[in-house]
Amino acid sequence: MVKTRSEAKRLEYEEPLQMKWNGKMKHYEEVFINSGGEYTQEEAEKHLEKIREGHPTSSNWYCPEGHEGTFKDVDGLWYAYRHHAKYS
């Protein structure tokens, strides 16, 4: 479970996504973290839903189970993160 921004960012390096998915090659991979923190976890979860909507599977974005969520960072604010990749 991710607890800080640095743990979320490390996903890209410590658990890179596969080069092929659904017969397509990986073009781009990132850990997306919302830029502004939220005061509550519920607000961060709403932001996570917006990230999902902007990077749908139907557009060849892939995010494995356990590679997205929310965390409370050292600044006391909640952030949404999503480790995903674009395939084509």
GROMACS .gro file of C-alpha atoms in nm:
model
   88
    1MET     CA    1   0.000   0.000   0.000
    2VAL     CA    2   0.136   0.339  -0.103
    3LYS     CA    3   0.171   0.587   0.183
    4THR     CA    4   0.376   0.873   0.034
    5ARG     CA    5   0.445   1.048  -0.296
    6SER     CA    6   0.790   0.889  -0.319
    7GLU     CA    7   0.644   0.539  -0.277
    8ALA     CA    8   0.391   0.610  -0.554
    9LYS     CA    9   0.661   0.740  -0.792
   10ARG     CA   10   0.880   0.435  -0.728
   11LEU     CA   11   0.612   0.206  -0.875
   12GLU     CA   12   0.724   0.304  -1.223
   13TYR     CA   13   1.079   0.186  -1.152
   14GLU     CA   14   1.027  -0.100  -0.910
   15GLU     CA   15   0.719  -0.252  -1.077
   16PRO     CA   16   0.725  -0.145  -1.444
   17LEU     CA   17   0.427  -0.247  -1.652
   18GLN     CA   18   0.465  -0.512  -1.919
   19MET     CA   19   0.592  -0.421  -2.265
   20LYS     CA   20   0.293  -0.589  -2.435
   21TRP     CA   21  -0.070  -0.575  -2.332
   22ASN     CA   22  -0.373  -0.689  -2.527
   23GLY     CA   23  -0.156  -0.742  -2.838
   24LYS     CA   24  -0.021  -0.386  -2.828
   25MET     CA   25   0.321  -0.239  -2.739
   26LYS     CA   26   0.379   0.002  -2.454
   27HIS     CA   27   0.437   0.363  -2.567
   28TYR     CA   28   0.432   0.554  -2.244
   29GLU     CA   29   0.426   0.481  -1.873
   30GLU     CA   30   0.381   0.711  -1.576
   31VAL     CA   31   0.266   0.744  -1.220
   32PHE     CA   32   0.009   1.021  -1.238
   33ILE     CA   33  -0.039   1.212  -0.910
   34ASN     CA   34  -0.288   1.495  -0.880
   35SER     CA   35  -0.101   1.822  -0.847
   36GLY     CA   36  -0.301   1.972  -0.564
   37GLY     CA   37  -0.374   1.787  -0.245
   38GLU     CA   38  -0.719   1.744  -0.096
   39TYR     CA   39  -0.823   1.786   0.265
   40THR     CA   40  -1.011   1.455   0.276
   41GLN     CA   41  -0.958   1.107   0.137
   42GLU     CA   42  -1.305   1.120  -0.018
   43GLU     CA   43  -1.207   1.425  -0.226
   44ALA     CA   44  -0.887   1.251  -0.339
   45GLU     CA   45  -1.094   0.947  -0.442
   46LYS     CA   46  -1.313   1.174  -0.655
   47HIS     CA   47  -0.998   1.303  -0.822
   48LEU     CA   48  -0.886   0.943  -0.883
   49GLU     CA   49  -1.213   0.878  -1.065
   50LYS     CA   50  -1.141   1.176  -1.293
   51ILE     CA   51  -0.794   1.036  -1.367
   52ARG     CA   52  -0.954   0.702  -1.462
   53GLU     CA   53  -1.206   0.876  -1.687
   54GLY     CA   54  -0.925   1.064  -1.865
   55HIS     CA   55  -0.722   0.745  -1.922
   56PRO     CA   56  -0.977   0.474  -2.011
   57THR     CA   57  -0.907   0.117  -2.111
   58SER     CA   58  -1.108   0.186  -2.427
   59SER     CA   59  -0.824   0.423  -2.532
   60ASN     CA   60  -0.562   0.154  -2.458
   61TRP     CA   61  -0.462   0.275  -2.113
   62TYR     CA   62  -0.384  -0.006  -1.871
   63CYS     CA   63  -0.358   0.006  -1.493
   64PRO     CA   64  -0.316  -0.321  -1.304
   65GLU     CA   65  -0.498  -0.390  -0.981
   66GLY     CA   66  -0.325  -0.235  -0.684
   67HIS     CA   67  -0.151   0.039  -0.885
   68GLU     CA   68  -0.390   0.323  -0.807
   69GLY     CA   69  -0.538   0.477  -0.499
   70THR     CA   70  -0.495   0.760  -0.253
   71PHE     CA   71  -0.235   0.847   0.009
   72LYS     CA   72  -0.188   1.108   0.277
   73ASP     CA   73   0.146   1.275   0.217
   74VAL     CA   74   0.385   1.441   0.461
   75ASP     CA   75   0.211   1.777   0.405
   76GLY     CA   76  -0.108   1.634   0.561
   77LEU     CA   77  -0.304   1.645   0.235
   78TRP     CA   78  -0.456   1.353   0.042
   79TYR     CA   79  -0.349   1.275  -0.314
   80ALA     CA   80  -0.477   1.043  -0.585
   81TYR     CA   81  -0.225   0.840  -0.784
   82ARG     CA   82  -0.245   0.601  -1.077
   83HIS     CA   83   0.037   0.396  -1.229
   84HIS     CA   84  -0.069   0.333  -1.588
   85ALA     CA   85   0.065   0.288  -1.939
   86LYS     CA   86  -0.054   0.370  -2.291
   87TYR     CA   87  -0.040   0.093  -2.551
   88SER     CA   88  -0.083   0.094  -2.929
   0.00000   0.00000   0.00000
